[in-house]
Amino acid sequence: MLIATPNLCLDRTQFLTRIVPGAVMRAAHVEVTAGGKGVNIARVVRAFGGKAVLAGLVGQEDRERLVGLLAEEGADLREVSAPGPVRMAIVMIEQEPGRVTIVNEPGSPVAPEVWQRYADEIDRNLPGQDLLICSGSLPPGAPPDAYGQLVEAAHRAGALALVDTAPAALRAALASGPDLVAPNLQEAESALAGTSGAVLADADEDIPERAADAARALCAEGARAAAVTVGGDGIALARQGSAAVQWIRTVPVDVVSAVGAGDSFLAGVALSLQGQLPGPVDWRSAVLRGAATATASCENLRAGGVDPARVETLLARIEATAGQDRSVTGGGS
């Protein structure tokens, strides 16, 4: 599979006792790792012994550090040079309340010619690939329909295209008919409402119905299938041309960190699809594996860190409760 993750970053994870707004705090420990949603997906794929090619824009400031960290992980990177620094994501993990707070920088602006070089790199790497995953935010200056362009390139190459990105970029990609979009509920609702989603808060009311409405609406706007995730509650799965939306339950675990769970979900879906292609796509089976992979990732501190054996155990538990899955009509029906 080929993973388009243009807005690569460095994750700077700070471990604190507690965040006190307005105070001066000291971190007990700091870790710096390569970051970006596509990087997390590739970690999961490698954990299962699979192969994934990462294609990313790499700012020339801090280039050696980012490329070195990816090489240490064993990542297969197709690098496209870009001016400016590598963006930073600040991840603050509090010991006492067990909260995780994340501040994502936007990244350095890219000129049209830089984006075109990136799109050309995707085109060069698509032959022979059966999946393209478009993952993560777009850097400032990228075309609004940047991922839509890549979806169309994937289809020309005979590959499926999966998209998980910020609300504005997700909305712009829908017209190109991605084979699956996989936002969380807040991202889906922001995309459909045309809002930025710059600050995404948790939702806790009418979850299955709201997720069903969002999944159905995403398909009506052009997605061939939509999986709207709602943390530990479940996933609403909709398909274009069908009014039925399936609510798939997850199973409870002791959560260490939910950072990167959505990326692990999409990695699990992609790994399932690779076992099915060529042939008809069984989206439900793929989503079940995605749910198990995301759940396993929540038991680990590092984003994209999963134990394949644990995934299989959780998948068996989720499949055992599959009889409890139900169709959801949604509030708009």
Short mmCIF file of C-alpha atoms in Angstrom, two decimals:
data_model
loop_
_atom_site.label_atom_id
_atom_site.label_comp_id
_atom_site.label_asym_id
_atom_site.label_seq_id
_atom_site.Cartn_x
_atom_site.Cartn_y
_atom_site.Cartn_z
CA MET A 1 0.00 0.00 0.00
CA LEU A 2 1.02 3.62 -0.56
CA ILE A 3 0.40 6.15 2.21
CA ALA A 4 0.13 9.81 1.20
CA THR A 5 0.91 11.75 4.37
CA PRO A 6 2.18 15.13 3.18
CA ASN A 7 2.23 17.00 6.50
CA LEU A 8 4.85 14.97 8.37
CA CYS A 9 5.91 16.18 11.79
CA LEU A 10 7.97 15.56 14.89
CA ASP A 11 5.93 14.45 17.89
CA ARG A 12 7.30 16.00 21.08
CA THR A 13 5.68 14.10 23.95
CA GLN A 14 5.90 15.70 27.39
CA PHE A 15 5.07 13.74 30.53
CA LEU A 16 3.76 15.94 33.34
CA THR A 17 2.16 15.40 36.71
CA ARG A 18 -0.62 17.82 35.87
CA ILE A 19 -1.31 20.73 33.52
CA VAL A 20 -2.10 23.93 35.41
CA PRO A 21 -3.24 26.74 33.07
CA GLY A 22 -1.29 29.93 33.61
CA ALA A 23 1.46 28.21 35.60
CA VAL A 24 5.08 27.37 34.84
CA MET A 25 5.44 23.59 34.68
CA ARG A 26 8.30 21.17 34.27
CA ALA A 27 8.07 17.97 32.30
CA ALA A 28 9.31 14.86 34.04
CA HIS A 29 10.32 13.29 30.74
CA VAL A 30 10.28 14.20 27.03
CA GLU A 31 10.33 11.93 23.98
CA VAL A 32 10.67 12.98 20.35
CA THR A 33 9.47 10.62 17.60
CA ALA A 34 8.52 10.88 13.95
CA GLY A 35 4.85 11.79 13.66
CA GLY A 36 1.89 12.25 11.41
CA LYS A 37 -1.15 10.05 10.91
CA GLY A 38 0.41 8.17 8.01
CA VAL A 39 3.49 7.38 10.10
CA ASN A 40 1.23 5.76 12.70
CA ILE A 41 -0.52 3.71 10.01
CA ALA A 42 2.81 2.48 8.66
CA ARG A 43 3.87 1.42 12.18
CA VAL A 44 0.82 -0.79 12.49
CA VAL A 45 1.35 -2.31 9.05
CA ARG A 46 4.97 -3.15 9.90
CA ALA A 47 3.89 -4.69 13.22
CA PHE A 48 1.91 -7.23 11.17
CA GLY A 49 4.84 -7.89 8.85
CA GLY A 50 3.30 -5.88 6.04
CA LYS A 51 4.88 -3.33 3.74
CA ALA A 52 3.80 0.26 3.29
CA VAL A 53 5.43 3.07 1.35
CA LEU A 54 5.23 6.53 2.95
CA ALA A 55 5.22 9.61 0.73
CA GLY A 56 5.69 12.87 2.59
CA LEU A 57 6.79 16.46 2.26
CA VAL A 58 9.90 16.99 4.36
CA GLY A 59 10.92 20.47 5.49
CA GLN A 60 14.62 21.04 5.00
CA GLU A 61 15.05 22.44 8.49
CA ASP A 62 15.25 19.45 10.87
CA ARG A 63 15.24 17.13 7.85
CA GLU A 64 18.05 14.95 9.16
CA ARG A 65 16.28 14.43 12.46
CA LEU A 66 12.94 13.43 10.94
CA VAL A 67 14.41 11.23 8.22
CA GLY A 68 16.75 9.63 10.76
CA LEU A 69 13.93 8.79 13.15
CA LEU A 70 11.89 7.26 10.34
CA ALA A 71 14.88 5.21 9.20
CA GLU A 72 15.39 3.92 12.77
CA GLU A 73 11.80 2.65 12.71
CA GLY A 74 12.31 0.91 9.38
CA ALA A 75 9.94 3.19 7.49
CA ASP A 76 10.08 3.15 3.68
CA LEU A 77 9.97 6.88 2.87
CA ARG A 78 9.54 8.63 -0.47
CA GLU A 79 10.73 12.11 0.39
CA VAL A 80 9.71 15.30 -1.40
CA SER A 81 11.77 18.29 -0.33
CA ALA A 82 9.96 21.39 0.93
CA PRO A 83 11.24 24.70 2.31
CA GLY A 84 10.92 25.62 5.96
CA PRO A 85 11.01 23.66 9.21
CA VAL A 86 9.42 20.31 9.96
CA ARG A 87 6.26 21.02 11.91
CA MET A 88 5.95 20.01 15.54
CA ALA A 89 3.12 18.35 17.44
CA ILE A 90 3.14 18.84 21.21
CA VAL A 91 1.64 15.91 23.11
CA MET A 92 1.15 16.50 26.84
CA ILE A 93 0.39 13.45 28.98
CA GLU A 94 -0.77 14.11 32.55
CA GLN A 95 -0.11 11.49 35.20
CA GLU A 96 -2.83 12.40 37.71
CA PRO A 97 -6.00 12.87 35.60
CA GLY A 98 -4.71 10.59 32.85
CA ARG A 99 -5.48 13.14 30.16
CA VAL A 100 -3.75 13.64 26.83
CA THR A 101 -3.65 17.15 25.33
CA ILE A 102 -2.33 17.72 21.80
CA VAL A 103 -1.35 20.91 19.99
CA ASN A 104 -0.73 20.40 16.26
CA GLU A 105 1.22 23.03 14.35
CA PRO A 106 -0.08 23.78 10.83
CA GLY A 107 3.20 23.16 9.03
CA SER A 108 5.19 25.35 6.64
CA PRO A 109 3.35 26.79 3.63
CA VAL A 110 3.99 25.05 0.31
CA ALA A 111 4.02 26.73 -3.09
CA PRO A 112 1.96 25.28 -5.98
CA GLU A 113 5.06 23.86 -7.63
CA VAL A 114 6.03 22.05 -4.42
CA TRP A 115 2.60 20.45 -4.19
CA GLN A 116 2.80 19.45 -7.86
CA ARG A 117 6.11 17.69 -7.22
CA TYR A 118 4.41 15.84 -4.38
CA ALA A 119 1.44 14.82 -6.55
CA ASP A 120 3.87 13.64 -9.23
CA GLU A 121 5.66 11.50 -6.61
CA ILE A 122 2.36 9.85 -5.72
CA ASP A 123 1.74 9.13 -9.42
CA ARG A 124 5.19 7.56 -9.76
CA ASN A 125 4.61 5.24 -6.82
CA LEU A 126 1.02 4.17 -7.56
CA PRO A 127 1.72 1.51 -10.22
CA GLY A 128 1.66 -1.89 -8.57
CA GLN A 129 -0.17 -0.63 -5.47
CA ASP A 130 -3.73 -1.76 -4.72
CA LEU A 131 -4.38 0.79 -1.96
CA LEU A 132 -3.73 4.49 -1.53
CA ILE A 133 -4.29 5.91 1.94
CA CYS A 134 -4.59 9.70 2.16
CA SER A 135 -3.92 10.46 5.79
CA GLY A 136 -3.45 13.53 7.93
CA SER A 137 -3.77 17.28 7.53
CA LEU A 138 -2.66 19.25 4.49
CA PRO A 139 0.08 21.86 4.80
CA PRO A 140 -0.91 25.50 4.22
CA GLY A 141 -0.84 26.32 0.53
CA ALA A 142 -1.91 22.87 -0.66
CA PRO A 143 -4.93 22.94 -3.01
CA PRO A 144 -8.25 22.62 -1.16
CA ASP A 145 -9.03 19.49 -3.22
CA ALA A 146 -5.51 18.08 -2.82
CA TYR A 147 -6.68 14.71 -1.55
CA GLY A 148 -9.42 14.63 -4.16
CA GLN A 149 -6.74 14.87 -6.82
CA LEU A 150 -4.87 11.96 -5.25
CA VAL A 151 -8.07 9.89 -5.02
CA GLU A 152 -8.61 10.38 -8.75
CA ALA A 153 -4.99 9.39 -9.43
CA ALA A 154 -5.49 6.20 -7.41
CA HIS A 155 -8.60 5.29 -9.37
CA ARG A 156 -6.80 5.87 -12.67
CA ALA A 157 -4.15 3.43 -11.45
CA GLY A 158 -6.78 0.85 -10.45
CA ALA A 159 -6.23 1.29 -6.70
CA LEU A 160 -8.71 1.83 -3.89
CA ALA A 161 -8.46 5.19 -2.12
CA LEU A 162 -9.04 5.59 1.63
CA VAL A 163 -9.18 9.06 3.20
CA ASP A 164 -8.82 10.26 6.80
CA THR A 165 -8.07 13.95 7.11
CA ALA A 166 -9.16 17.22 8.67
CA PRO A 167 -12.75 18.39 8.05
CA ALA A 168 -12.13 20.93 5.25
CA ALA A 169 -9.87 18.60 3.27
CA LEU A 170 -12.27 15.71 3.83
CA ARG A 171 -15.22 17.70 2.52
CA ALA A 172 -13.27 18.75 -0.58
CA ALA A 173 -12.27 15.14 -1.32
CA LEU A 174 -15.82 13.75 -1.30
CA ALA A 175 -16.63 14.81 -4.86
CA SER A 176 -13.83 12.57 -6.14
CA GLY A 177 -15.52 9.44 -4.78
CA PRO A 178 -13.09 8.03 -2.21
CA ASP A 179 -13.73 4.32 -1.63
CA LEU A 180 -13.80 4.86 2.14
CA VAL A 181 -13.65 7.87 4.42
CA ALA A 182 -12.96 7.23 8.10
CA PRO A 183 -13.40 10.37 10.23
CA ASN A 184 -14.39 10.42 13.86
CA LEU A 185 -17.81 11.82 14.68
CA GLN A 186 -16.62 15.35 15.43
CA GLU A 187 -14.57 15.50 12.22
CA ALA A 188 -17.48 14.14 10.17
CA GLU A 189 -19.97 16.64 11.57
CA SER A 190 -17.50 19.51 11.05
CA ALA A 191 -16.87 18.45 7.46
CA LEU A 192 -20.57 18.25 6.68
CA ALA A 193 -21.30 21.59 8.38
CA GLY A 194 -18.42 23.29 6.61
CA THR A 195 -16.72 24.32 9.86
CA SER A 196 -12.99 24.20 10.48
CA GLY A 197 -12.88 21.61 13.25
CA ALA A 198 -9.87 23.50 14.67
CA VAL A 199 -10.97 22.50 18.17
CA LEU A 200 -12.66 19.12 18.40
CA ALA A 201 -14.46 18.24 21.62
CA ASP A 202 -16.02 14.97 22.69
CA ALA A 203 -19.66 14.21 21.93
CA ASP A 204 -21.82 12.19 24.27
CA GLU A 205 -25.45 12.51 23.14
CA ASP A 206 -27.37 10.37 20.63
CA ILE A 207 -24.11 8.83 19.50
CA PRO A 208 -25.31 5.97 17.24
CA GLU A 209 -27.94 8.16 15.59
CA ARG A 210 -25.60 11.10 15.01
CA ALA A 211 -22.88 8.82 13.65
CA ALA A 212 -25.41 7.14 11.34
CA ASP A 213 -26.61 10.50 10.03
CA ALA A 214 -23.02 11.59 9.42
CA ALA A 215 -22.01 8.36 7.67
CA ARG A 216 -25.07 8.45 5.43
CA ALA A 217 -24.49 12.11 4.58
CA LEU A 218 -20.84 11.50 3.69
CA CYS A 219 -21.94 8.82 1.22
CA ALA A 220 -24.58 11.16 -0.21
CA GLU A 221 -21.82 13.71 -0.82
CA GLY A 222 -19.71 11.24 -2.79
CA ALA A 223 -17.93 8.72 -0.54
CA ARG A 224 -18.49 5.14 -1.68
CA ALA A 225 -18.38 3.99 1.94
CA ALA A 226 -18.03 5.82 5.25
CA ALA A 227 -16.97 4.54 8.66
CA VAL A 228 -17.63 7.16 11.35
CA THR A 229 -15.82 6.20 14.54
CA VAL A 230 -16.91 7.21 18.04
CA GLY A 231 -14.10 6.14 20.35
CA GLY A 232 -14.95 3.22 22.56
CA ASP A 233 -18.64 3.32 21.67
CA GLY A 234 -18.59 1.96 18.14
CA ILE A 235 -18.53 2.67 14.42
CA ALA A 236 -21.30 3.63 12.02
CA LEU A 237 -20.75 1.99 8.62
CA ALA A 238 -22.64 3.26 5.58
CA ARG A 239 -22.38 2.44 1.89
CA GLN A 240 -23.32 4.58 -1.08
CA GLY A 241 -26.71 3.65 -2.50
CA SER A 242 -27.95 1.98 0.68
CA ALA A 243 -30.17 3.63 3.28
CA ALA A 244 -29.07 1.11 5.93
CA VAL A 245 -26.33 2.12 8.36
CA GLN A 246 -24.78 -0.53 10.55
CA TRP A 247 -23.70 0.26 14.12
CA ILE A 248 -20.73 -1.92 15.08
CA ARG A 249 -19.94 -2.14 18.78
CA THR A 250 -16.46 -2.21 20.20
CA VAL A 251 -15.33 -3.87 23.45
CA PRO A 252 -14.04 -2.14 26.61
CA VAL A 253 -10.34 -2.19 27.55
CA ASP A 254 -8.11 -0.31 29.98
CA VAL A 255 -7.09 2.74 27.94
CA VAL A 256 -3.50 3.93 28.29
CA SER A 257 -3.71 6.43 25.42
CA ALA A 258 -6.18 6.91 22.61
CA VAL A 259 -3.73 9.00 20.57
CA GLY A 260 -3.46 7.45 17.10
CA ALA A 261 -6.41 5.11 17.59
CA GLY A 262 -8.05 6.41 14.42
CA ASP A 263 -4.85 5.76 12.49
CA SER A 264 -4.69 2.22 13.86
CA PHE A 265 -8.32 1.76 12.82
CA LEU A 266 -7.54 2.71 9.22
CA ALA A 267 -4.43 0.50 9.24
CA GLY A 268 -6.54 -2.47 10.35
CA VAL A 269 -9.06 -1.74 7.60
CA ALA A 270 -6.29 -1.55 5.01
CA LEU A 271 -4.67 -4.79 6.17
CA SER A 272 -8.03 -6.54 5.90
CA LEU A 273 -8.61 -5.16 2.41
CA GLN A 274 -5.22 -6.35 1.21
CA GLY A 275 -6.30 -9.88 2.06
CA GLN A 276 -9.45 -9.46 -0.03
CA LEU A 277 -8.09 -7.86 -3.20
CA PRO A 278 -8.69 -8.39 -5.99
CA GLY A 279 -12.34 -9.16 -5.47
CA PRO A 280 -15.48 -7.74 -3.86
CA VAL A 281 -14.79 -5.55 -0.83
CA ASP A 282 -16.26 -6.78 2.44
CA TRP A 283 -16.37 -3.47 4.29
CA ARG A 284 -17.91 -4.93 7.42
CA SER A 285 -15.08 -7.44 7.91
CA ALA A 286 -12.54 -4.69 7.27
CA VAL A 287 -14.19 -2.40 9.82
CA LEU A 288 -14.27 -5.20 12.41
CA ARG A 289 -10.51 -5.67 12.04
CA GLY A 290 -10.06 -1.92 12.13
CA ALA A 291 -12.00 -1.75 15.39
CA ALA A 292 -9.88 -4.49 16.95
CA THR A 293 -6.66 -2.78 15.84
CA ALA A 294 -7.75 0.59 17.20
CA THR A 295 -8.79 -0.97 20.50
CA ALA A 296 -5.43 -2.72 20.86
CA SER A 297 -3.60 0.53 20.16
CA CYS A 298 -5.41 2.19 23.07
CA GLU A 299 -3.62 -0.19 25.42
CA ASN A 300 -0.24 1.27 24.36
CA LEU A 301 1.31 4.65 24.98
CA ARG A 302 2.94 5.08 21.58
CA ALA A 303 0.69 6.04 18.69
CA GLY A 304 0.52 3.15 16.23
CA GLY A 305 1.91 0.68 18.75
CA VAL A 306 -0.01 -2.60 18.54
CA ASP A 307 0.55 -6.24 19.44
CA PRO A 308 -0.75 -8.42 16.57
CA ALA A 309 -1.64 -11.25 18.95
CA ARG A 310 -3.70 -8.85 21.05
CA VAL A 311 -5.48 -7.62 17.94
CA GLU A 312 -6.53 -11.19 17.11
CA THR A 313 -7.83 -11.69 20.65
CA LEU A 314 -9.85 -8.49 20.52
CA LEU A 315 -11.12 -9.29 17.03
CA ALA A 316 -12.52 -12.58 18.31
CA ARG A 317 -14.29 -10.71 21.12
CA ILE A 318 -15.72 -8.12 18.74
CA GLU A 319 -16.86 -10.80 16.29
CA ALA A 320 -18.48 -12.69 19.18
CA THR A 321 -20.65 -9.64 19.89
CA ALA A 322 -21.43 -9.12 16.21
CA GLY A 323 -24.94 -10.41 16.77
CA GLN A 324 -25.55 -7.28 18.82
CA ASP A 325 -24.74 -5.02 15.85
CA ARG A 326 -27.78 -3.23 14.60
CA SER A 327 -28.98 -1.00 11.83
CA VAL A 328 -29.40 2.62 12.85
CA THR A 329 -31.99 4.80 11.21
CA GLY A 330 -30.46 8.07 12.38
CA GLY A 331 -32.19 11.25 13.43
CA GLY A 332 -32.78 12.40 9.88
CA SER A 333 -34.83 9.40 8.77
#
